[in-house]
C-alpha cells in the first residue's frame, strides 16, 4: 500500500461518553489516525487513567486545549464539549485550515437568536456560525461534503428528524400536529455524578423531563420548518428510561390524506432513504427495538397508520451515543473527506 | 373486639403476578380473611410451592375451580384469570350471593359487541354483564358501592383515564386530539415464559407494541366517550420498558381555551380528585416518576401546558400491579363492603 | 382508644436511603409516633422537599441537630449518619435518658482500638461505647432488651453473621476457612452522586471492591471470634451488583466432620433460629433469591454441603435497607421497649 | 489482492445467542466467508426471520443439518448446539476433512467417563473424542494449531481457568483450597423461554444455582488437574446476576508461601500471559469490571493478596458470549488456520 498515510485527527473533550465513543470508533477507522486528545479538567492525565480498560489500546495523554497546537497536528478536530465552549475554539481551528465537527449545540442553529434564546448565551463568532452545516447526512449529504465546519445534531433531533423528514418533505402530514414522545437511556445525561442518574434512583423507574422546554425542541423545529417550507412548531417530550443506551422516538402526526395506507408510507420511506445506508425501514407490522440499533450507527424506522384516527405513527430507534452522537460525527467526517459514508463505522451492533 | 369476624374472601388464579399481589395485599387487610385459592393449572399444589418465599405466611392449597364450593366459603371472590374465563364462572357466584371482582376484560364493557369485536369471543352471560360496574373508583365510586359484580380496569386504562378524566369531564380539550403514549414494566406481560420478556431480550431495550390495535383501546374509549358525552376515538400506544413494575402514561391533547395556564389546570385536577385519596396531583413543574408509586396504590399526576402549541400534557404514574390491578380491585371491594376506600392498602410504597 | 399514647421517636439523618426507610417503616409502626427529623445539610427544608412523593404523608421539617431538643421531644432516637458523627451526639442523648439506636459504625465495636485502626478516628466517648450492645437480635436478643444504646450492624455483617453463626456457635467448621463472597445492590452506596454508582456505569456490570480491606471485615470478625471463643480471621469480599436493593452472602467453610449431611445442617439451622421470627431456613435443595427478601425484614438462608470437598456452603439473602439497616434497627427498638420483635415490620415484601 | 479467496465457514445452531455472536463476528472477520447456516428447529426460515435487525446484512437461509452438504461447502464448521448433538455430527465432518469447532460440552473431556457421569449420556464416537483438543488458547495454543477438532470451553471454565492457571502451573497455591465464586449475566442461560430468566423474575434479584453440582465443575477440574500434575477438586458456585452479558469469577486460594506479595503475583501473571494478547492483567490495586470486557474478546484479571489470611484472591472478567463462547471459538479457528490469534476479533468492546 506504499506511501499510504492516515489522516491525523484530534478530539477535544475525550473524557465523557461522547469522547470515549469517538476514541473507540476512530481507533477502528481504517483511514484516520488519532493523534491528539484535549481536555480541561483531565489535562495532564492519560486516557488510560480515565478508562483503565482501554489503557493498553489508547495511551495518548490528555493535553490542555490549545487550538494552535491542534491545528498544527490535526487535519480534523472533533469538539465534544459542553455547550458554549466550541464557539470559542472553532474559529481559530477553521482559520488554520482544520475541518471541525462540533458535537455540542453551538453550531446547530442557522439563526443565532434562536440559540441565544434557548441556551442563554450571546455569541460573537458570527462568521464561523454562518458557514456551519447541520450534520444530518440523510438530509444534508451534499452540503456536509463541502463543509469545513459541521454542527452535529443532538441525539433526540437525530431520531426525531429521521422519523419525520419523509412526511414533511412530501407534505403528507399537517406539520403542527406532530408530537414526538422520545425515550432515552441514561447515558444521554453524560458521565456526570448526578443523583437522578444513580442506578438506585433511575433503575426501575421512568419519568418525563424538560416537558415543553427541552433545548432540543428548537433544533427539531428548525429542520422541520426547512423541510415544510414554513415555520413549524412541534411538541417534544423526552423521557428517562432505565437503560444505558438507546433512544426510541414515537412520532404522531395527522395525515393530510387519510386514505394513505401503512404500506404506501413504507414505500415512501424506503424511497426517501434509498441512498442512506444507515437507515433501515422495517417491514410492514414490525416495530423497531432500541437493542437492534445498539452498538451500530443504524437507525431503524417502523411505520404504522391508524385508519380510525387518520394518524401516522412512526417509531425510530438509534444508539444515542453512536448514530445519536459519535458515529454520526464520523459519518459526517467521511463525507467531508470524500470517503464512503459507511467507512469504519459499525453496522452489526452488539445484540443481545 | 369480641365477636369480630373477618370477611372470608377467595381468589381464583392466584399463581400469576396479579394473584400474588392479591394474596399479599389481602393478607395485610385488617377486615378480611383469605380462605380460598383456586386455579386450574396449579390445582393440587400449595401456594408455597409456587412462591417458596411466602410459604411460611400463606399455606393454603390451590383448589380446583368449583363455584359451588367458593360461594359456600367466600363472601367475596376475586377472579384473576385470562380473558374469557371469568364470564364462565361469575354468573354462578353471583347467583349464590357472592360479590365478585373480575380482573380480566370480561366485565369491563357495557357493550358486549365491543368486547366481541376486540377480544374475538361470543358471550352468553348477558345478564351478569348488564349488572357489572366498571371498577375505577375515582369515577364510579357510588355505582361500585352498590355493585355485586365489578369489572376492574386494565392497567393502561387506569393510568390513562385518571390522566384524562378531569379534562374530558369539564370539556377542556378537543377529545379527538387525545394521544396516550404509555410505558409499562414487563410484569404487565404476566408470569409467562415468553422470549420477548426474557431479561436478555428486554433489558437495555425499548419498543412499542400493539400499535393502533392494543385491546385496552376500546376500554379507554368507552369511558372517555361517557365523560365527553359523545363517541370519542383516542390514539393509544403502549411501550415495553426495561423495568419490572410501573406504568407512565404521557397524554397529549389540544386545549379548547389556549389561554388556560398550567396552574389553572392543577387547580382543576386538585378539585376533581379532592375526594380521591389515592390520586396525588404534583405541584407545579413537578413530573411524576413511576418509582414514586411503586408498591403503593397511589396514582401521581403531573400537568403541563405548552403555550406555544396550545396543548396540555398530563403524565400519570402508577404501579401496574397495585393501582393498575390488585390494589384497585381491593379498593373496589372496600367500597362494596362499605369500608373506607383506603382500608388495608399500602400508601408508602418501597422507594428506592 | 382512651389514653393510649404512642412513643415519640426521632431520626437524625433522614435524607439518605437509611433515613427514608426509617421514616417509611416508623410511619407504619403501630406504637410509635415520628415527631422529629434532624439533619445538617438539609436543615431548614421539609422532608417533602427531599422526597416529593412522600410529602402528603410526612410533612415534618428537617431541624438542625440539637441533642437537647431531641431529648426533650423523643424517647427514642435513631442516628443515621456518616461514621464518626454519632459518637458526638449519642452521649448527650443518653445522659438525658433517651434510648439511642445508631446505624453507623460508631458503636459496633467493643474494642475501640479496632474502630480506630479501621476507621482512622480517635474517640473520647469511652463511657458510651462501653455500654453499647451490638444490635443483631438473633444473637443478642437479651442484651438488646436491656440496652440504652445499640450499635446496629452493617448490612454485610448482618447477612454474613446470620449465615455463619450456627456453624461457629456449634463448632461445626474450621473458623479460619470461612470465606464470605458478598454481593450487594447499589443502594448500599447511599444516595450520593458518585460516578461509579451511575446507572450508565453500574448497570450491566459487576465488580469486586474493597478486597481484603473492606471496613465490615473487623465487625464480622469481632462477632465470629465471640461465637468461636477465640480470635477468628475471615475472608470477606464485597461486590457491586447491577440492582437497587438486596444482599446475597455466599459463605464457604470446611466442616470439621465431613460426614455431616445437608439435611443435618438444615435441622441445626432451624433449631438455632427457632425463636427468630425474621430468619427463614430454606428447604433442602432450595437456595434463596434476594428478591424474596426485598421489602421485608426477613433473612432467607439456604444450606448446601459438598461431600467431594468437605465444605458447607451457606447462602443468606436480605434486603440491605431493611434487615440490613432500618428494619433491623426497629427490630432492636421493639426489643428495647419490651414489644414483640416483629411489631410493625413488613414480612411480605414486594415480589416481583 | 488478486486471487484472494476467503475461507468458507458454516455454523450449525445459528439461532441461539452463541450462534448470533458467531454470525456477527464471522461477518467482520477479514479472512473468512460465512456460507452456511444450519439448524433443526429453524430449518426453512432465513436468518433474518429470527433476527430482523440483521436481515439486511445476513440473508442466508437456515438449512436442515446435513454433514455431507456442510463438508462440501465449508472448510470450517462451528457447532453451537445443545450438549449431546455435536458428537453425532462431528465424526462425519472430520472424515470429510472439515475443521470442526464445537461449542458444546461434547468434546471438552479427555476422559469420556467423566462426560458420561456428569452429562448422563453414553458416547460412541471415541475416535473423534480422542483427537479433540480443549480450546483454551492461552493454555493449549500449540495443540490447537494442529487440531482438526476443538472442544471449546464453557464460559465459566474460561473465566475460572484464566484466573487459576498461573497459580497452579507454578505451584503457588494449595490446589484443594481453590474456591471459585462465579457470577454470570442471564444470556448465559440462552435464548430460551424460561420463567426464571424473565426480566420480571431475574431483574433486581440475585441467587446461586447448581451449587456443588454444576456441570462446568468437572471441566474446570480436568484442566486444573493437568496443570497441578495431580487430581484436583475445586469448589465452584455459579450465580445468576441481573444483567445481560458478562462473567466475573472471584477465585480464592491459599498461598503456599504466605510471604508472596500482590505485586510479585502480578509480575508472575504478566509473565504467564506475555504471549496472550487477549488477557490483560490489571495494575496493582485495580479490580476488573465485567463492563470493561463486554463486546470484546478480552479477559481482564485482577490480583490481590490478603496477608492476614495468606490467601490470594483473583478476579477475572469476560464477556460470556465472546471470550466465553463465540470469540474464543474464532480465536481457536485463527490458530487452526495459521493466522494471528487476534485476527478479526473485537478488542475495544462497547463501554458504557
PDB file of N, CA and C in Angstrom, chain B residues 263-306:
ATOM      1  N   UNK B 263     -51.196  26.276  36.062  1.00  0.00           N
ATOM      2  CA  UNK B 263     -51.695  26.315  37.427  1.00  0.00           C
ATOM      3  C   UNK B 263     -53.219  26.285  37.495  1.00  0.00           C
ATOM      4  N   UNK B 264     -53.857  26.821  36.467  1.00  0.00           N
ATOM      5  CA  UNK B 264     -55.326  26.686  36.390  1.00  0.00           C
ATOM      6  C   UNK B 264     -55.687  25.208  36.351  1.00  0.00           C
ATOM      7  N   UNK B 265     -54.983  24.482  35.528  1.00  0.00           N
ATOM      8  CA  UNK B 265     -55.309  23.066  35.361  1.00  0.00           C
ATOM      9  C   UNK B 265     -54.991  22.278  36.623  1.00  0.00           C
ATOM     10  N   UNK B 266     -53.910  22.621  37.280  1.00  0.00           N
ATOM     11  CA  UNK B 266     -53.580  21.913  38.525  1.00  0.00           C
ATOM     12  C   UNK B 266     -54.693  22.133  39.552  1.00  0.00           C
ATOM     13  N   UNK B 267     -55.214  23.347  39.594  1.00  0.00           N
ATOM     14  CA  UNK B 267     -56.335  23.630  40.492  1.00  0.00           C
ATOM     15  C   UNK B 267     -57.537  22.767  40.125  1.00  0.00           C
ATOM     16  N   UNK B 268     -57.800  22.668  38.844  1.00  0.00           N
ATOM     17  CA  UNK B 268     -58.938  21.853  38.389  1.00  0.00           C
ATOM     18  C   UNK B 268     -58.734  20.374  38.754  1.00  0.00           C
ATOM     19  N   UNK B 269     -57.528  19.876  38.550  1.00  0.00           N
ATOM     20  CA  UNK B 269     -57.235  18.473  38.892  1.00  0.00           C
ATOM     21  C   UNK B 269     -57.384  18.246  40.395  1.00  0.00           C
ATOM     22  N   UNK B 270     -56.853  19.166  41.172  1.00  0.00           N
ATOM     23  CA  UNK B 270     -56.978  19.002  42.621  1.00  0.00           C
ATOM     24  C   UNK B 270     -58.448  18.974  43.055  1.00  0.00           C
ATOM     25  N   UNK B 271     -59.241  19.824  42.436  1.00  0.00           N
ATOM     26  CA  UNK B 271     -60.668  19.845  42.778  1.00  0.00           C
ATOM     27  C   UNK B 271     -61.333  18.539  42.352  1.00  0.00           C
ATOM     28  N   UNK B 272     -61.011  18.089  41.153  1.00  0.00           N
ATOM     29  CA  UNK B 272     -61.636  16.871  40.635  1.00  0.00           C
ATOM     30  C   UNK B 272     -61.341  15.679  41.538  1.00  0.00           C
ATOM     31  N   UNK B 273     -60.131  15.633  42.075  1.00  0.00           N
ATOM     32  CA  UNK B 273     -59.719  14.473  42.869  1.00  0.00           C
ATOM     33  C   UNK B 273     -59.733  14.753  44.379  1.00  0.00           C
ATOM     34  N   UNK B 274     -60.441  15.786  44.805  1.00  0.00           N
ATOM     35  CA  UNK B 274     -60.360  16.147  46.228  1.00  0.00           C
ATOM     36  C   UNK B 274     -60.897  15.055  47.142  1.00  0.00           C
ATOM     37  N   UNK B 275     -61.797  14.214  46.654  1.00  0.00           N
ATOM     38  CA  UNK B 275     -62.305  13.102  47.470  1.00  0.00           C
ATOM     39  C   UNK B 275     -61.678  11.764  47.087  1.00  0.00           C
ATOM     40  N   UNK B 276     -60.605  11.826  46.363  1.00  0.00           N
ATOM     41  CA  UNK B 276     -59.952  10.591  45.906  1.00  0.00           C
ATOM     42  C   UNK B 276     -58.603  10.443  46.590  1.00  0.00           C
ATOM     43  N   UNK B 277     -58.572   9.671  47.668  1.00  0.00           N
ATOM     44  CA  UNK B 277     -57.353   9.637  48.476  1.00  0.00           C
ATOM     45  C   UNK B 277     -56.169   9.001  47.762  1.00  0.00           C
ATOM     46  N   UNK B 278     -56.411   8.250  46.694  1.00  0.00           N
ATOM     47  CA  UNK B 278     -55.313   7.550  46.024  1.00  0.00           C
ATOM     48  C   UNK B 278     -54.718   8.311  44.852  1.00  0.00           C
ATOM     49  N   UNK B 279     -55.226   9.490  44.580  1.00  0.00           N
ATOM     50  CA  UNK B 279     -54.654  10.292  43.498  1.00  0.00           C
ATOM     51  C   UNK B 279     -53.952  11.508  44.089  1.00  0.00           C
ATOM     52  N   UNK B 280     -52.712  11.714  43.685  1.00  0.00           N
ATOM     53  CA  UNK B 280     -51.947  12.865  44.154  1.00  0.00           C
ATOM     54  C   UNK B 280     -51.533  13.695  42.952  1.00  0.00           C
ATOM     55  N   UNK B 281     -51.959  14.936  42.923  1.00  0.00           N
ATOM     56  CA  UNK B 281     -51.582  15.842  41.847  1.00  0.00           C
ATOM     57  C   UNK B 281     -50.289  16.547  42.250  1.00  0.00           C
ATOM     58  N   UNK B 282     -49.286  16.474  41.379  1.00  0.00           N
ATOM     59  CA  UNK B 282     -47.979  17.061  41.696  1.00  0.00           C
ATOM     60  C   UNK B 282     -48.044  18.583  41.664  1.00  0.00           C
ATOM     61  N   UNK B 283     -47.155  19.193  42.419  1.00  0.00           N
ATOM     62  CA  UNK B 283     -47.043  20.647  42.390  1.00  0.00           C
ATOM     63  C   UNK B 283     -46.576  21.109  41.014  1.00  0.00           C
ATOM     64  N   UNK B 284     -46.786  22.372  40.765  1.00  0.00           N
ATOM     65  CA  UNK B 284     -46.422  22.997  39.503  1.00  0.00           C
ATOM     66  C   UNK B 284     -44.961  22.722  39.145  1.00  0.00           C
ATOM     67  N   UNK B 285     -44.741  22.217  37.950  1.00  0.00           N
ATOM     68  CA  UNK B 285     -43.372  21.980  37.491  1.00  0.00           C
ATOM     69  C   UNK B 285     -42.789  20.640  37.905  1.00  0.00           C
ATOM     70  N   UNK B 286     -43.568  19.848  38.656  1.00  0.00           N
ATOM     71  CA  UNK B 286     -43.087  18.529  39.076  1.00  0.00           C
ATOM     72  C   UNK B 286     -43.755  17.458  38.227  1.00  0.00           C
ATOM     73  N   UNK B 287     -42.948  16.526  37.702  1.00  0.00           N
ATOM     74  CA  UNK B 287     -43.477  15.427  36.884  1.00  0.00           C
ATOM     75  C   UNK B 287     -43.268  14.109  37.606  1.00  0.00           C
ATOM     76  N   UNK B 288     -44.250  13.240  37.602  1.00  0.00           N
ATOM     77  CA  UNK B 288     -44.160  12.031  38.422  1.00  0.00           C
ATOM     78  C   UNK B 288     -43.179  11.004  37.866  1.00  0.00           C
ATOM     79  N   UNK B 289     -42.550  10.258  38.761  1.00  0.00           N
ATOM     80  CA  UNK B 289     -41.712   9.121  38.410  1.00  0.00           C
ATOM     81  C   UNK B 289     -42.451   7.853  38.830  1.00  0.00           C
ATOM     82  N   UNK B 290     -42.338   6.816  38.025  1.00  0.00           N
ATOM     83  CA  UNK B 290     -43.063   5.591  38.399  1.00  0.00           C
ATOM     84  C   UNK B 290     -42.560   5.034  39.728  1.00  0.00           C
ATOM     85  N   UNK B 291     -41.296   5.258  40.039  1.00  0.00           N
ATOM     86  CA  UNK B 291     -40.747   4.746  41.294  1.00  0.00           C
ATOM     87  C   UNK B 291     -41.511   5.298  42.500  1.00  0.00           C
ATOM     88  N   UNK B 292     -42.041   6.514  42.366  1.00  0.00           N
ATOM     89  CA  UNK B 292     -42.793   7.105  43.473  1.00  0.00           C
ATOM     90  C   UNK B 292     -44.032   6.278  43.821  1.00  0.00           C
ATOM     91  N   UNK B 293     -44.624   5.686  42.799  1.00  0.00           N
ATOM     92  CA  UNK B 293     -45.873   4.944  43.008  1.00  0.00           C
ATOM     93  C   UNK B 293     -45.633   3.481  43.355  1.00  0.00           C
ATOM     94  N   UNK B 294     -44.454   2.981  43.055  1.00  0.00           N
ATOM     95  CA  UNK B 294     -44.239   1.537  43.159  1.00  0.00           C
ATOM     96  C   UNK B 294     -44.458   1.032  44.573  1.00  0.00           C
ATOM     97  N   UNK B 295     -45.209  -0.036  44.666  1.00  0.00           N
ATOM     98  CA  UNK B 295     -45.513  -0.643  45.951  1.00  0.00           C
ATOM     99  C   UNK B 295     -46.700  -0.018  46.652  1.00  0.00           C
ATOM    100  N   UNK B 296     -47.253   1.053  46.115  1.00  0.00           N
ATOM    101  CA  UNK B 296     -48.420   1.690  46.726  1.00  0.00           C
ATOM    102  C   UNK B 296     -49.599   1.658  45.772  1.00  0.00           C
ATOM    103  N   UNK B 297     -50.756   2.026  46.303  1.00  0.00           N
ATOM    104  CA  UNK B 297     -51.954   2.102  45.458  1.00  0.00           C
ATOM    105  C   UNK B 297     -52.151   3.503  44.877  1.00  0.00           C
ATOM    106  N   UNK B 298     -51.124   4.325  44.975  1.00  0.00           N
ATOM    107  CA  UNK B 298     -51.251   5.720  44.560  1.00  0.00           C
ATOM    108  C   UNK B 298     -51.101   5.903  43.047  1.00  0.00           C
ATOM    109  N   UNK B 299     -51.741   6.962  42.560  1.00  0.00           N
ATOM    110  CA  UNK B 299     -51.506   7.459  41.202  1.00  0.00           C
ATOM    111  C   UNK B 299     -51.006   8.891  41.331  1.00  0.00           C
ATOM    112  N   UNK B 300     -49.830   9.172  40.792  1.00  0.00           N
ATOM    113  CA  UNK B 300     -49.290  10.533  40.787  1.00  0.00           C
ATOM    114  C   UNK B 300     -49.542  11.157  39.418  1.00  0.00           C
ATOM    115  N   UNK B 301     -50.030  12.382  39.434  1.00  0.00           N
ATOM    116  CA  UNK B 301     -50.351  13.065  38.175  1.00  0.00           C
ATOM    117  C   UNK B 301     -49.610  14.392  38.089  1.00  0.00           C
ATOM    118  N   UNK B 302     -48.936  14.617  36.977  1.00  0.00           N
ATOM    119  CA  UNK B 302     -48.285  15.895  36.720  1.00  0.00           C
ATOM    120  C   UNK B 302     -48.933  16.551  35.509  1.00  0.00           C
ATOM    121  N   UNK B 303     -49.047  17.864  35.544  1.00  0.00           N
ATOM    122  CA  UNK B 303     -49.748  18.582  34.471  1.00  0.00           C
ATOM    123  C   UNK B 303     -48.840  19.680  33.929  1.00  0.00           C
ATOM    124  N   UNK B 304     -48.795  19.782  32.613  1.00  0.00           N
ATOM    125  CA  UNK B 304     -48.007  20.832  31.977  1.00  0.00           C
ATOM    126  C   UNK B 304     -48.802  21.393  30.810  1.00  0.00           C
ATOM    127  N   UNK B 305     -48.583  22.668  30.496  1.00  0.00           N
ATOM    128  CA  UNK B 305     -49.241  23.281  29.345  1.00  0.00           C
ATOM    129  C   UNK B 305     -48.168  23.863  28.446  1.00  0.00           C
ATOM    130  N   UNK B 306     -48.344  23.714  27.141  1.00  0.00           N
ATOM    131  CA  UNK B 306     -47.407  24.327  26.210  1.00  0.00           C
ATOM    132  C   UNK B 306     -48.098  25.484  25.507  1.00  0.00           C
TER     133      UNK B 306
END
